[in-house]
Amino acid sequence: MAKETKYSICFWCKPRCRLKVEVEDNRLIKMATSPIKACPRKYCSDLERFYHPDRLDYPLKRVGDRGENKWQKITWDEALDEIAYKLQALKDQYGAETLAVTHGTSRTYEELNSRFLNLFGSPNQCGQAQICHGNSAVVATALFGWWPYWMNVEKLENTRCLMLIGRNPPHSHQTIWEGYLKARKTGTKLIVIDPRRSESAAEADLWLQIRPGTDAALLLGMMNVIIKEKLYDKAFVRDWCHGFDALSERVKEYPVEKVSEITWVPADQIVAAARMFATETPSCAMEGMGVAHQPNSYSPIAARHIISAIVGNVDVPGGEELMGPAPFITEHEIEMAEALPREQRSKILGNQFRLYTWPGYELIQKNVERVWGKRCDMFGYTCMATAPSVYKAIAYDDPYPVRALITVSSNPMVTIPNTKLVYKALKSLDLYVVADYFMTPSAQLADYVLPSALWLERSFLWNYHNTTPVIRAGEAALPPSIPGMYDRRNDYDFWRGLGIRLGQEEYWPWETVEDYYDYRLEPLGITFGELVKKGKIITKKSEYKKYEKTGFGTPTGKIELYSTVMENLGYDPLPHYKEPPESPTRTPDLAKKYPLVLITGGRFHPFFHSEHRQVETLRKRYPWAKMQINPETARDLGLKNDDWVWIETQHGRVMQKVLIDKDIDPRVVHAQHGWWYPEMPGEEPWLHGVWVSNINVCTAGDEETCDEALGSWPLRTFQCKVYKVESFNGDHPLAK
Ligand code: SF4
C-alpha cells in the first residue's frame, strides 16, 4: 500500500494540536513535530507509545479473584452482551442510580457518557471537572452568564496585564504561554500568584508568593485597594454590575495588613498588584488548578471573576470575552440532560453541593438560554456527581447502593483523593468496567478491561467544549482494529454498543463516530470529512459589548458581583475567605505534629497526570516521583537531593525523592501527583506500585472537606511531615 498522509488531533495535552501523520500499510511511519515549542511530545516519539508492548489489545474478562491479575481474552460482542446483561439486572434490583460513570481529562467523547447515562436513568456522571475548569465554568456562568473565552492566544496581544492565579501555562497550557510571550514584546505586564516560583513566576513583573489556600483573601484584599482608591470602572459598575455596594462592604473586612498576615504576601505587593491589574487595562485573569484544588474553591474563583469585572475587563478586546455558543450541534445538545427523569435528578451523589448539581444548573442555564438561545456547554461538566460522594456511596451503600461503575480513560486509584477509600469502593463493586489504553492500578480491580483507541486511531472534533468559535477536526490515521493483531474501539462504539443492548437504539442512529460528527456539523453545511481536509473552521468573529443589546445571561441581566443564584441556593452571595480545614491557625495541634503545608497536583512535563509512566524514554529521564522542598527545611531535616523520604499526613504516608528547590517557601512542600510504577507487579498487594509514591494516599476524600457549593475536593493544604526513609527490605524494588 502506498504511503498516505493523514491529519489527527493529538490529545496528550491542552493545545490539542492537529498533526500531520504518515502511514503505510496501516503502520505509523512518521509524525510532524508540534507547532508548540514546549510540546511534551518532544521527549519521546509517539511510535514508542503507540507500539508499546503493554498496550491493551483485546477485551479482557477477570477470571481470578478481583485484583489477582488473571484474565481471559474475549470478543467485544461477548463483553458488551455480558456488561449490558449485568447492568440491566443491577438496575432492576437497585434502580438506575446504581450505575456511576467516571472519566478523565478529555481523552474521550464525554458528552456520550452523559447521553448514555441520562438515557439509562442515572444522574451519576462523575469526572475531574470539579477539580479542573468545570468549577470555573459554573461560577463564571452564574456571575457573567457565560464562561469567558481565554483559549485564544491572539487576544493576549490586546491584553495589557495578565494575572495568573495558581496557574503555570508553560506546563499546563502552552498556547496561552506562547501568546503571552508574544504580547510581552509590546509591554504586557504579568502578575503571578503562586506559592512556587514556577516558570511563569520567574518571568513575572510581580510574583506574589502566597500561602496555599488563601487566594480568596488575597483577591478580596486587592479589591479593597481598588475600591478604596477608586480605580474601578465606574460607568461599567454603575450600569452593568449588580451588588457593588454589598461588595464594597465585604471588602472592608479585608484590609491589606490583615490580608498580608493571612496570605504571607507583603502588604506593599498586594497594593502594587491591585494597582497594576486595575490600571494596566484591559487586564485579564486566568486561574488554574492551584485555585481549583482548594478546599474552598468557590470564593477565589468568584473573586477572580469579580475583580476582572469591576475594572471593566468584560467583553472587551484583550479582556474576558464572552463568545456565546458556536453555531453547530453542541455537546450539551448531544448529552440529552432533559431525558433524565426529574425524580432521578435529586438522587445525584453530592446533591448537597447545590451549585454544581441540578438546583444550580437549572437556575444558571435558564438565564443563559434566555440570552444566548442555547445552554452553556457542557452538562457533563457543570452538573456532576462529586467524586468523594460517589466512592463513599460505593464503599458504604450511603446514601444508596452504587453497585456498578464504568471508568473511561481514567485511573481513580491514582487520581482521586483518599486512595484507601477508592480501593475499598472498587473492591466492593458488583460490576466494574474499565476502558483504557494500558493496564492501570484501577483496571487491575475491574471485571472487564476494554482496549481503547488512542488519538491516532480515532476521529476527533474539538472546540474546547464550546468556549471558542474554532472547531477543529482530525481523522483516525490508523485503524483501531487489525484482525489477528488487535481489536481496540473508540468510546463512541462502546457507548452505542451498550446503549443499543439496553433499549436506547433510536438515540444512537449514527453508525460511526464520523456519521455522528456529520450530524453535529450539519448546521454549518460541512461534513466531518470536509472539515478534516480544511483543518479548522472559525464559526464567528469576535464582537464586543454584546451585553449592551441583550444584557447578561444572569437573573438580574447584569454581572452579579452579589450572586442571586448563590443567595437562592442558600449560600453566601459574596466571596469570603475561610481557613482550609487543616492549617497552622485552624488546627494548631495538628500543625505541631505535621508542621509543613503539603501541596500537590502541579503539572510537570513530560507526564500528564497519571499517564505515560510506562514509556521507557520518559522514565529514564524521570524514574521516580519527586517532592520539592526548600534547602533550609531540607537542611533542618537532614535531607539531601535524591534521598527517599516519607511524606506523612494524618491520612497516610508515601515515599518520594527529594528535590531541593530554593524557590519554594520553607513552610511548604510540593509533591508530584499521578505516580504509579507499571513495571511493578500488577496483582495485589502491588497494583503496579500504587501505594508507593501516589500522593493521594495522603489526601482526604471526605465530603466535609469539599467546597460547600461546588463539591470540589482539596488536593492542597494538608498538614504534613517529611522524614528520611532509613532503609528498604532487601527485596523491595526500590532497594535496587
Ligand atoms: S503533546 Fe500537547 S503540545 Fe504536543 S502535540 Fe500533543 S497536544 Fe500539542
XYZ file of C-alpha atoms and ligand atoms in Angstrom:
744
model
C 0.000 0.000 0.000
C 1.281 3.484 -0.825
C 2.235 5.965 1.798
C -0.658 8.115 2.938
C -0.766 11.457 4.710
C -3.378 11.934 7.414
C -4.223 14.625 9.942
C -5.039 13.621 13.508
C -5.639 15.578 16.701
C -3.180 14.829 19.479
C -4.921 14.697 22.840
C -1.929 14.424 25.140
C -2.282 17.950 26.439
C -4.315 21.144 26.284
C -3.406 22.647 22.884
C -4.917 19.617 21.082
C -2.573 20.085 18.107
C -3.562 18.818 14.697
C -0.611 16.860 13.399
C 0.406 15.568 10.007
C 0.959 11.824 10.115
C 2.445 9.488 7.534
C 1.217 5.911 7.420
C 1.998 2.945 5.237
C 0.354 -0.496 5.346
C -1.590 0.600 8.419
C 1.641 1.428 10.191
C 2.686 4.757 11.567
C 5.847 5.884 9.762
C 6.370 9.468 10.734
C 4.698 12.270 12.564
C 5.143 16.011 12.329
C 6.558 17.828 15.304
C 4.209 20.025 17.240
C 3.800 23.715 16.406
C 4.092 24.272 20.158
C 7.672 24.902 21.336
C 7.040 23.498 24.815
C 5.391 20.342 23.495
C 5.945 17.460 25.933
C 5.971 15.045 22.978
C 9.482 16.164 22.166
C 10.757 13.913 24.946
C 9.712 10.735 23.162
C 8.133 9.625 19.936
C 4.549 8.532 19.677
C 5.829 5.463 17.858
C 7.134 4.350 21.240
C 3.785 4.976 22.929
C 1.646 3.715 20.131
C 3.507 0.457 19.619
C 4.238 -0.095 23.284
C 4.060 -3.820 24.158
C 1.852 -3.070 27.198
C -0.980 -1.536 25.198
C -4.297 -3.271 25.671
C -5.227 -5.141 22.506
C -8.391 -7.169 23.237
C -11.234 -7.086 25.775
C -10.307 -8.925 28.959
C -12.588 -10.587 31.472
C -11.484 -11.256 35.021
C -11.155 -14.964 35.797
C -9.332 -14.943 39.155
C -10.261 -13.054 42.303
C -10.564 -9.310 41.924
C -7.036 -7.908 41.902
C -5.376 -11.247 41.138
C -4.355 -10.144 37.619
C -5.871 -13.216 35.949
C -7.688 -12.537 32.698
C -9.361 -14.233 29.791
C -9.415 -12.707 26.299
C -12.978 -12.277 24.980
C -14.600 -10.562 21.987
C -16.220 -7.140 22.034
C -19.637 -8.675 21.438
C -19.201 -11.026 24.375
C -18.014 -8.189 26.586
C -20.855 -5.826 25.638
C -23.506 -8.567 25.931
C -22.336 -9.570 29.398
C -21.923 -5.992 30.654
C -25.356 -4.968 29.346
C -26.973 -8.032 30.929
C -25.381 -7.325 34.319
C -26.229 -3.620 34.164
C -29.881 -4.375 33.472
C -30.013 -6.849 36.373
C -28.460 -4.303 38.761
C -30.806 -1.584 37.521
C -33.794 -3.862 38.138
C -32.589 -4.608 41.658
C -31.362 -1.193 42.839
C -32.624 1.422 40.371
C -30.731 3.164 37.563
C -28.763 5.326 40.017
C -26.788 2.230 40.974
C -24.548 2.906 37.958
C -21.898 5.649 38.010
C -19.540 6.602 35.194
C -16.189 8.256 35.700
C -13.872 9.707 33.089
C -10.549 11.509 32.739
C -9.322 14.657 31.053
C -10.947 14.937 27.633
C -9.419 11.804 26.197
C -12.891 10.615 25.335
C -16.189 11.795 23.879
C -17.514 12.773 27.306
C -20.823 14.063 26.001
C -21.588 10.448 25.093
C -21.052 9.238 28.656
C -23.748 11.735 29.646
C -26.053 10.707 26.803
C -25.834 7.054 27.724
C -26.309 7.739 31.447
C -29.212 10.163 31.008
C -30.993 7.617 28.836
C -30.159 4.840 31.289
C -31.669 6.995 34.044
C -28.676 7.564 36.309
C -27.585 11.055 37.417
C -24.154 9.798 38.460
C -21.730 11.058 35.851
C -18.507 11.774 37.702
C -15.204 13.084 36.437
C -12.444 15.520 37.151
C -14.335 18.688 36.200
C -14.800 19.955 39.773
C -11.040 19.973 40.231
C -10.415 21.233 36.718
C -12.069 24.079 34.836
C -15.590 22.800 35.465
C -15.953 24.796 38.659
C -14.681 27.898 36.894
C -17.240 27.300 34.143
C -20.056 27.041 36.685
C -19.024 30.086 38.723
C -18.376 32.233 35.649
C -21.700 31.266 34.126
C -23.502 32.051 37.381
C -21.881 35.512 37.632
C -21.397 36.526 33.956
C -23.989 34.412 32.143
C -21.247 32.743 30.071
C -17.779 31.399 30.568
C -15.112 33.881 29.364
C -13.121 32.763 26.410
C -9.432 32.555 27.223
C -8.323 29.793 24.915
C -7.454 32.313 22.236
C -3.795 33.208 22.049
C -4.334 36.175 19.753
C -6.466 38.011 22.275
C -3.448 38.427 24.540
C -1.976 40.888 22.048
C -4.563 43.331 23.346
C -4.136 42.408 26.998
C -2.084 44.937 28.948
C -1.798 42.868 32.117
C -2.197 39.139 32.588
C -2.752 37.797 36.100
C -2.113 34.075 36.563
C -3.545 32.676 39.782
C -2.233 29.222 40.674
C -1.541 28.607 37.020
C 1.680 27.787 35.173
C 0.858 27.715 31.441
C 4.350 26.672 30.247
C 3.410 23.275 31.674
C -0.373 23.349 31.659
C -1.484 25.343 28.631
C 1.385 26.122 26.321
C -0.596 28.081 23.733
C -1.505 30.659 26.364
C 2.136 30.957 27.328
C 3.235 31.426 23.719
C 0.538 34.080 23.392
C 1.818 35.866 26.463
C 5.462 35.742 25.302
C 4.368 37.406 22.077
C 2.311 40.000 23.930
C 5.186 40.728 26.307
C 7.128 42.224 23.406
C 4.549 45.003 23.349
C 4.822 45.576 27.085
C 2.099 43.321 28.538
C 2.630 43.021 32.280
C 2.472 39.752 34.186
C 1.321 39.128 37.759
C 1.742 35.590 39.073
C 0.174 34.350 42.307
C 1.810 31.052 43.235
C 3.495 29.514 46.283
C 6.201 28.211 43.939
C 8.492 30.196 41.684
C 7.182 28.470 38.594
C 8.415 29.227 35.067
C 5.635 31.798 34.832
C 6.555 33.339 38.191
C 10.169 33.619 37.054
C 9.033 35.849 34.170
C 6.590 37.945 36.182
C 6.658 41.680 36.852
C 5.115 40.815 40.199
C 5.302 37.407 41.820
C 3.131 37.061 44.911
C 4.361 34.030 46.837
C 1.138 33.134 48.557
C 0.321 30.746 51.382
C -1.537 27.848 49.747
C -5.312 28.059 50.035
C -5.548 31.798 50.762
C -6.210 33.207 47.259
C -9.710 34.412 48.172
C -8.288 36.627 50.932
C -5.640 38.000 48.565
C -8.136 38.874 45.830
C -10.532 40.446 48.342
C -7.603 42.489 49.686
C -6.743 43.626 46.157
C -10.375 44.644 45.632
C -10.232 46.569 48.896
C -7.390 48.650 47.400
C -9.112 49.055 44.031
C -12.372 50.243 45.579
C -10.742 52.455 48.237
C -8.544 54.120 45.618
C -11.479 54.356 43.174
C -9.559 52.509 40.479
C -12.599 50.581 39.263
C -14.552 51.266 36.067
C -17.296 53.476 37.477
C -19.583 53.579 34.449
C -19.449 49.813 33.889
C -20.016 49.089 37.558
C -22.947 51.543 37.696
C -24.677 50.291 34.555
C -23.800 46.623 34.364
C -22.918 45.235 37.780
C -25.333 44.064 40.452
C -24.346 44.381 44.122
C -21.419 46.793 44.119
C -22.415 48.352 47.467
C -22.577 44.955 49.130
C -19.203 44.047 47.627
C -17.705 47.334 48.883
C -18.880 46.491 52.396
C -17.499 42.942 52.138
C -14.011 44.004 51.024
C -13.742 46.361 54.015
C -13.327 43.152 56.041
C -10.068 42.565 54.140
C -7.668 45.453 54.815
C -4.261 44.887 53.288
C -2.414 44.370 56.587
C -4.823 41.632 57.666
C -4.645 40.024 54.220
C -0.869 40.096 54.366
C -0.965 38.162 57.641
C -3.332 35.570 56.206
C -1.576 35.122 52.877
C 2.128 35.666 53.774
C 2.255 38.192 50.872
C 3.844 41.529 51.871
C 1.291 44.375 52.019
C 3.143 46.551 49.512
C 3.000 43.734 46.937
C -0.756 43.354 47.389
C -1.197 47.078 46.784
C 1.136 47.033 43.776
C -0.683 44.081 42.208
C -4.081 45.720 42.761
C -2.932 48.949 41.132
C -1.289 47.185 38.211
C -4.322 44.997 37.498
C -6.727 47.954 37.738
C -4.741 50.471 35.703
C -2.984 48.370 33.041
C -6.258 47.600 31.301
C -7.664 45.672 29.619
C -6.309 43.144 32.028
C -7.208 39.510 32.165
C -7.147 36.965 34.972
C -6.647 33.243 34.461
C -6.960 30.873 37.343
C -5.552 27.374 37.335
C -5.606 24.217 39.344
C -3.881 25.925 42.270
C -7.278 27.523 42.826
C -9.498 24.684 41.618
C -7.840 22.244 44.028
C -8.532 24.290 47.145
C -10.951 23.209 49.831
C -12.981 26.437 49.473
C -12.694 26.991 45.746
C -15.923 28.931 45.081
C -14.708 32.136 46.694
C -11.335 32.551 44.958
C -12.903 31.698 41.609
C -15.774 34.132 42.170
C -13.345 36.803 43.398
C -11.154 36.350 40.327
C -14.142 36.994 38.071
C -15.417 39.890 40.148
C -12.070 41.715 40.248
C -11.937 41.487 36.476
C -15.492 42.777 36.133
C -15.065 45.846 38.329
C -12.022 47.064 36.422
C -14.009 46.831 33.179
C -12.474 43.790 31.501
C -15.636 42.030 30.442
C -16.346 41.558 26.743
C -13.676 43.959 25.552
C -10.720 43.111 23.259
C -7.942 41.577 25.354
C -10.232 41.072 28.340
C -12.748 38.456 29.376
C -14.521 37.841 26.111
C -17.935 36.151 26.228
C -18.241 34.261 22.950
C -21.606 32.554 23.302
C -22.315 29.198 21.660
C -20.801 28.088 18.374
C -23.473 27.577 15.699
C -23.354 23.804 15.418
C -24.869 20.979 17.437
C -23.156 21.359 20.760
C -22.006 18.691 23.162
C -24.715 19.884 25.514
C -27.422 19.132 22.970
C -25.994 15.650 22.490
C -25.998 14.942 26.213
C -29.815 14.861 26.459
C -29.965 16.212 30.006
C -33.728 16.543 29.556
C -34.018 12.750 29.217
C -33.093 12.219 32.855
C -36.362 11.840 34.793
C -36.972 14.564 37.369
C -37.120 12.130 40.291
C -33.680 10.816 39.315
C -32.080 14.264 39.274
C -32.362 14.745 43.022
C -30.515 11.453 43.564
C -27.261 12.786 42.134
C -24.467 11.846 44.539
C -23.263 15.014 46.230
C -26.630 16.757 45.915
C -25.735 18.828 48.973
C -23.330 20.740 46.683
C -26.182 22.664 45.161
C -24.341 24.974 42.779
C -22.713 22.093 40.901
C -25.761 19.846 40.769
C -29.299 20.205 39.435
C -30.548 23.158 41.540
C -27.655 25.382 40.440
C -27.647 24.044 36.901
C -31.311 24.900 36.390
C -31.045 28.381 37.920
C -27.983 29.213 35.824
C -28.870 27.688 32.493
C -32.363 29.112 32.091
C -30.848 32.606 32.114
C -28.046 31.598 29.790
C -30.604 30.216 27.357
C -32.669 33.423 27.578
C -29.759 35.490 26.280
C -27.798 33.108 24.085
C -30.524 30.797 22.789
C -28.544 27.751 23.924
C -27.177 26.427 27.164
C -23.528 26.854 28.086
C -21.672 23.622 27.448
C -21.500 21.242 28.895
C -23.888 19.499 31.202
C -21.462 16.689 31.928
C -19.011 19.332 33.120
C -21.366 21.580 35.002
C -23.820 19.204 36.641
C -21.958 16.271 38.066
C -21.806 13.821 40.905
C -18.958 14.579 43.305
C -16.172 12.004 43.396
C -15.839 11.690 47.209
C -19.627 11.164 47.407
C -19.509 8.520 44.670
C -16.729 6.475 46.274
C -18.362 6.778 49.712
C -21.641 5.524 48.238
C -19.907 2.569 46.592
C -17.947 1.656 49.705
C -20.737 2.070 52.281
C -24.079 1.991 50.360
C -24.537 5.532 51.665
C -26.994 7.080 50.769
C -27.899 4.150 48.495
C -26.149 1.221 46.833
C -23.949 2.043 43.852
C -23.027 -1.387 42.611
C -21.703 -0.684 39.099
C -19.011 1.662 37.847
C -17.698 2.302 34.352
C -14.367 4.110 34.129
C -13.394 5.551 30.757
C -9.777 6.610 30.334
C -9.190 7.373 33.969
C -7.277 5.916 36.857
C -9.163 6.703 40.090
C -6.784 4.673 42.265
C -4.213 7.371 41.493
C -6.192 10.485 40.623
C -8.962 10.555 43.250
C -8.277 11.640 46.846
C -8.070 9.107 49.645
C -6.827 6.082 47.729
C -7.787 3.823 50.629
C -11.454 4.773 50.214
C -11.269 4.354 46.427
C -9.661 0.931 46.889
C -12.346 -0.192 49.332
C -15.007 1.054 46.916
C -13.604 -0.594 43.783
C -13.066 -3.888 45.604
C -16.690 -3.964 46.703
C -18.374 -3.417 43.316
C -20.636 -5.980 41.672
C -19.601 -4.746 38.244
C -16.536 -2.694 37.385
C -15.715 -1.944 33.749
C -12.610 -0.029 32.662
C -11.903 1.183 29.119
C -8.332 2.397 28.767
C -5.152 2.280 26.690
C -2.913 0.446 29.148
C -3.466 -1.708 32.227
C -3.544 0.529 35.326
C -3.875 0.012 39.091
C -7.611 0.758 38.733
C -8.052 -1.603 35.778
C -6.446 -4.356 37.841
C -9.530 -4.215 40.075
C -12.027 -4.453 37.208
C -14.273 -7.258 35.973
C -13.834 -6.216 32.341
C -10.969 -4.229 30.811
C -11.648 -2.877 27.326
C -8.935 -1.626 24.959
C -9.466 1.963 23.804
C -8.390 3.590 20.580
C -5.595 6.133 21.054
C -5.736 9.522 19.366
C -4.131 8.243 16.173
C -6.892 5.637 15.961
C -9.891 7.873 16.486
C -11.640 10.781 14.796
C -11.943 13.896 16.895
C -13.913 17.114 16.688
C -12.642 19.700 19.123
C -13.725 23.147 20.204
C -12.928 23.297 23.934
C -16.447 22.437 24.974
C -17.961 25.298 23.044
C -15.912 28.006 24.699
C -14.259 29.039 21.427
C -15.529 29.832 17.932
C -12.905 27.500 16.444
C -13.819 23.920 15.558
C -11.009 21.573 14.593
C -11.188 18.107 13.117
C -8.710 15.249 12.997
C -9.145 11.811 11.461
C -8.198 8.344 12.586
C -4.821 7.897 10.902
C -4.710 4.207 11.733
C -7.393 1.570 12.086
C -8.161 0.762 15.733
C -8.680 -2.823 14.805
C -6.486 -5.098 12.664
C -7.614 -8.746 12.544
C -5.093 -11.020 14.188
C -3.209 -8.110 15.784
C -5.560 -6.128 17.995
C -9.162 -5.049 18.343
C -9.487 -1.644 20.021
C -12.517 0.605 19.854
C -13.246 4.266 20.379
C -15.776 5.041 23.065
C -18.431 6.061 20.554
C -18.625 2.390 19.558
C -18.583 1.355 23.213
C -21.464 3.600 24.331
C -23.507 2.944 21.216
C -22.984 -0.817 21.524
C -24.028 -0.769 25.157
C -26.919 1.651 24.522
C -28.379 -0.487 21.763
C -28.275 -3.548 24.014
C -30.123 -1.596 26.714
C -33.028 -0.308 24.614
C -31.532 3.025 23.510
C -31.334 2.128 19.807
C -33.367 5.080 18.491
C -30.960 7.525 20.180
C -27.848 6.114 18.526
C -28.760 6.409 14.834
C -25.236 7.186 13.625
C -23.317 4.054 12.807
C -19.874 5.530 13.209
C -18.347 8.426 15.083
C -17.767 10.137 11.724
C -21.524 9.912 10.968
C -22.189 11.369 14.388
C -19.826 14.278 13.684
C -21.505 14.836 10.285
C -24.761 15.274 12.165
C -23.254 17.805 14.565
C -21.740 19.833 11.727
C -24.916 19.894 9.598
C -25.899 23.467 10.655
C -22.547 24.693 9.283
C -23.103 22.969 5.933
C -19.874 20.993 6.133
C -19.186 17.308 6.640
C -16.642 15.905 9.035
C -14.505 14.674 6.128
C -14.514 18.144 4.566
C -13.562 19.711 7.870
C -10.675 17.260 8.263
C -9.347 18.442 4.893
C -9.880 22.073 5.814
C -8.350 21.641 9.283
C -10.448 24.087 11.174
C -13.343 26.424 10.844
C -13.843 29.726 12.657
C -17.552 29.916 13.184
C -17.832 33.578 14.087
C -15.865 36.765 14.576
C -15.327 38.485 17.881
C -17.948 41.051 18.652
C -17.651 43.076 21.839
C -20.038 44.585 24.393
C -22.856 42.369 23.197
C -24.499 42.848 26.583
C -25.487 46.374 25.558
C -28.087 44.757 23.296
C -29.020 41.657 25.277
C -27.981 42.118 28.887
C -26.027 39.357 30.617
C -27.408 35.823 30.910
C -27.923 36.107 34.666
C -31.092 36.503 36.751
C -30.600 40.300 37.036
C -29.333 40.705 33.449
C -26.162 42.217 34.944
C -22.877 40.834 36.118
C -23.650 39.570 39.573
C -20.965 40.736 41.976
C -23.566 39.726 44.535
C -24.805 36.396 43.212
C -28.560 35.956 43.366
C -28.018 32.356 42.259
C -25.898 31.686 45.351
C -28.414 33.545 47.512
C -31.246 31.456 46.089
C -29.337 28.282 46.850
C -28.802 29.346 50.451
C -25.121 30.292 50.230
C -23.210 33.497 50.936
C -23.787 35.574 47.770
C -20.370 37.242 48.076
C -16.912 35.703 48.112
C -15.285 35.368 51.506
C -12.190 33.787 52.990
C -12.307 30.631 55.069
C -9.263 28.903 56.541
C -8.541 25.497 54.982
C -9.758 22.551 57.109
C -6.126 21.826 58.012
C -3.932 24.837 58.690
C -1.488 26.228 61.241
C -4.177 28.621 62.565
C -7.292 26.445 62.297
C -5.778 23.203 63.573
C -2.688 24.255 65.582
C -2.373 20.904 67.376
C -2.325 19.075 64.068
C 0.199 21.593 62.764
C 2.515 20.822 65.702
C 2.650 17.180 64.654
C 2.582 17.936 60.927
C 4.298 21.315 60.555
C 4.607 21.642 56.764
C 1.903 22.580 54.266
C 1.578 19.963 51.528
C 0.515 20.973 48.036
C 0.103 18.508 45.191
C -1.171 18.498 41.652
C 1.220 20.942 39.942
C 1.804 19.840 36.361
C 5.219 18.698 35.248
C 6.366 17.673 31.792
C 6.532 15.245 30.163
C 3.883 13.441 32.202
C 0.220 14.335 32.234
C -1.485 13.360 35.485
C -1.119 9.564 35.753
C -0.237 8.947 32.097
C 2.934 7.811 30.313
C 4.660 6.112 33.254
C 5.227 3.016 31.081
C 7.144 4.899 28.373
C 10.785 3.912 28.838
C 12.360 7.019 27.313
C 10.402 9.219 29.679
C 11.076 7.050 32.698
C 14.810 7.119 32.027
C 14.634 10.877 32.392
C 12.217 10.817 35.338
C 12.408 7.419 37.019
C 10.740 8.304 40.361
C 8.307 10.715 41.972
C 9.859 13.860 43.411
C 8.964 16.296 46.161
C 10.135 19.923 46.140
C 11.448 21.256 49.423
C 13.286 24.427 50.400
C 17.024 23.986 51.163
C 16.632 25.428 54.692
C 13.893 22.957 55.526
C 15.832 20.103 53.933
C 18.927 21.014 55.950
C 16.946 21.108 59.205
C 15.564 17.659 58.382
C 18.939 16.251 57.347
C 17.880 15.686 53.738
C 19.760 15.979 50.501
C 18.783 15.750 46.848
C 17.568 12.302 45.748
C 17.041 10.935 49.266
C 13.891 8.852 49.566
C 11.581 10.470 52.124
C 8.281 9.644 53.710
C 5.633 12.305 53.227
C 3.132 11.758 56.011
C -0.217 13.389 56.740
C -2.880 12.330 59.209
C -4.417 10.399 56.267
C -1.472 8.271 55.168
C 2.141 8.240 54.016
C 4.061 7.594 50.799
C 7.621 7.853 49.570
C 9.046 10.285 47.056
C 12.540 11.530 46.291
C 13.847 14.878 47.483
C 14.199 17.710 45.008
C 15.746 20.722 46.715
C 14.316 23.960 45.363
C 15.345 27.325 46.756
C 12.235 28.973 45.324
C 9.621 27.136 47.354
C 8.554 28.613 50.684
C 10.342 26.880 53.598
C 6.941 26.150 55.184
C 5.579 24.381 52.078
C 6.406 21.168 50.200
C 5.088 20.229 46.780
C 4.652 16.531 45.993
C 4.196 15.313 42.435
C 0.923 13.589 41.665
C -0.096 10.769 39.360
C 2.682 8.332 40.272
C 2.447 4.579 39.915
C 5.022 2.187 38.607
C 3.774 -0.036 35.745
C 6.910 -2.158 35.979
C 5.946 -3.335 39.474
C 3.679 -6.408 39.675
C 0.036 -5.916 38.682
C -1.519 -8.250 41.244
C -2.285 -7.332 44.812
C -0.791 -6.094 47.014
C 1.321 -4.261 44.440
C -1.221 -2.998 41.947
C 1.666 -1.566 39.959
C 3.126 0.232 42.952
C 0.025 2.298 43.626
C 0.793 2.593 47.349
C 4.439 3.638 46.923
C 4.510 7.263 45.737
C 0.879 8.083 44.944
C 0.249 11.256 46.907
C -3.496 10.684 47.034
C -2.787 8.103 49.728
C -2.098 11.222 51.849
C -5.126 13.328 50.829
C -8.636 13.286 52.275
C -11.782 12.352 50.416
C -14.393 13.450 52.967
C -17.410 15.336 51.717
C -16.928 17.712 54.673
C -13.676 18.994 53.169
C -15.215 19.680 49.742
C -16.292 23.177 48.736
C -19.805 23.626 50.126
C -21.266 24.947 46.837
C -19.176 23.214 44.174
C -18.224 19.942 45.803
C -14.635 20.305 44.581
C -12.249 18.368 46.749
C -8.925 19.637 48.065
C -5.612 18.379 46.719
C -3.670 21.054 48.571
C -3.347 22.496 52.053
C -2.794 19.312 54.013
C -0.512 19.498 57.035
C 2.351 17.040 56.659
C 5.735 15.997 57.940
C 8.668 14.759 55.921
C 11.393 12.374 57.085
C 14.033 10.180 55.597
C 13.324 6.573 54.599
C 16.079 4.823 56.517
C 16.183 1.520 54.627
C 14.274 -0.830 52.370
C 13.842 -4.572 52.717
C 16.403 -6.288 50.524
C 13.798 -7.482 48.024
C 11.964 -4.150 47.755
C 12.075 -2.887 44.145
C 13.287 0.498 45.365
C 16.251 -1.081 47.151
C 17.843 -1.920 43.803
S 1.592 16.808 23.381
Fe 0.357 18.711 23.547
S 1.603 20.326 22.595
Fe 2.433 18.354 21.931
S 1.405 17.861 20.003
Fe 0.184 16.892 21.610
S -1.375 18.413 22.159
Fe 0.235 19.516 21.005
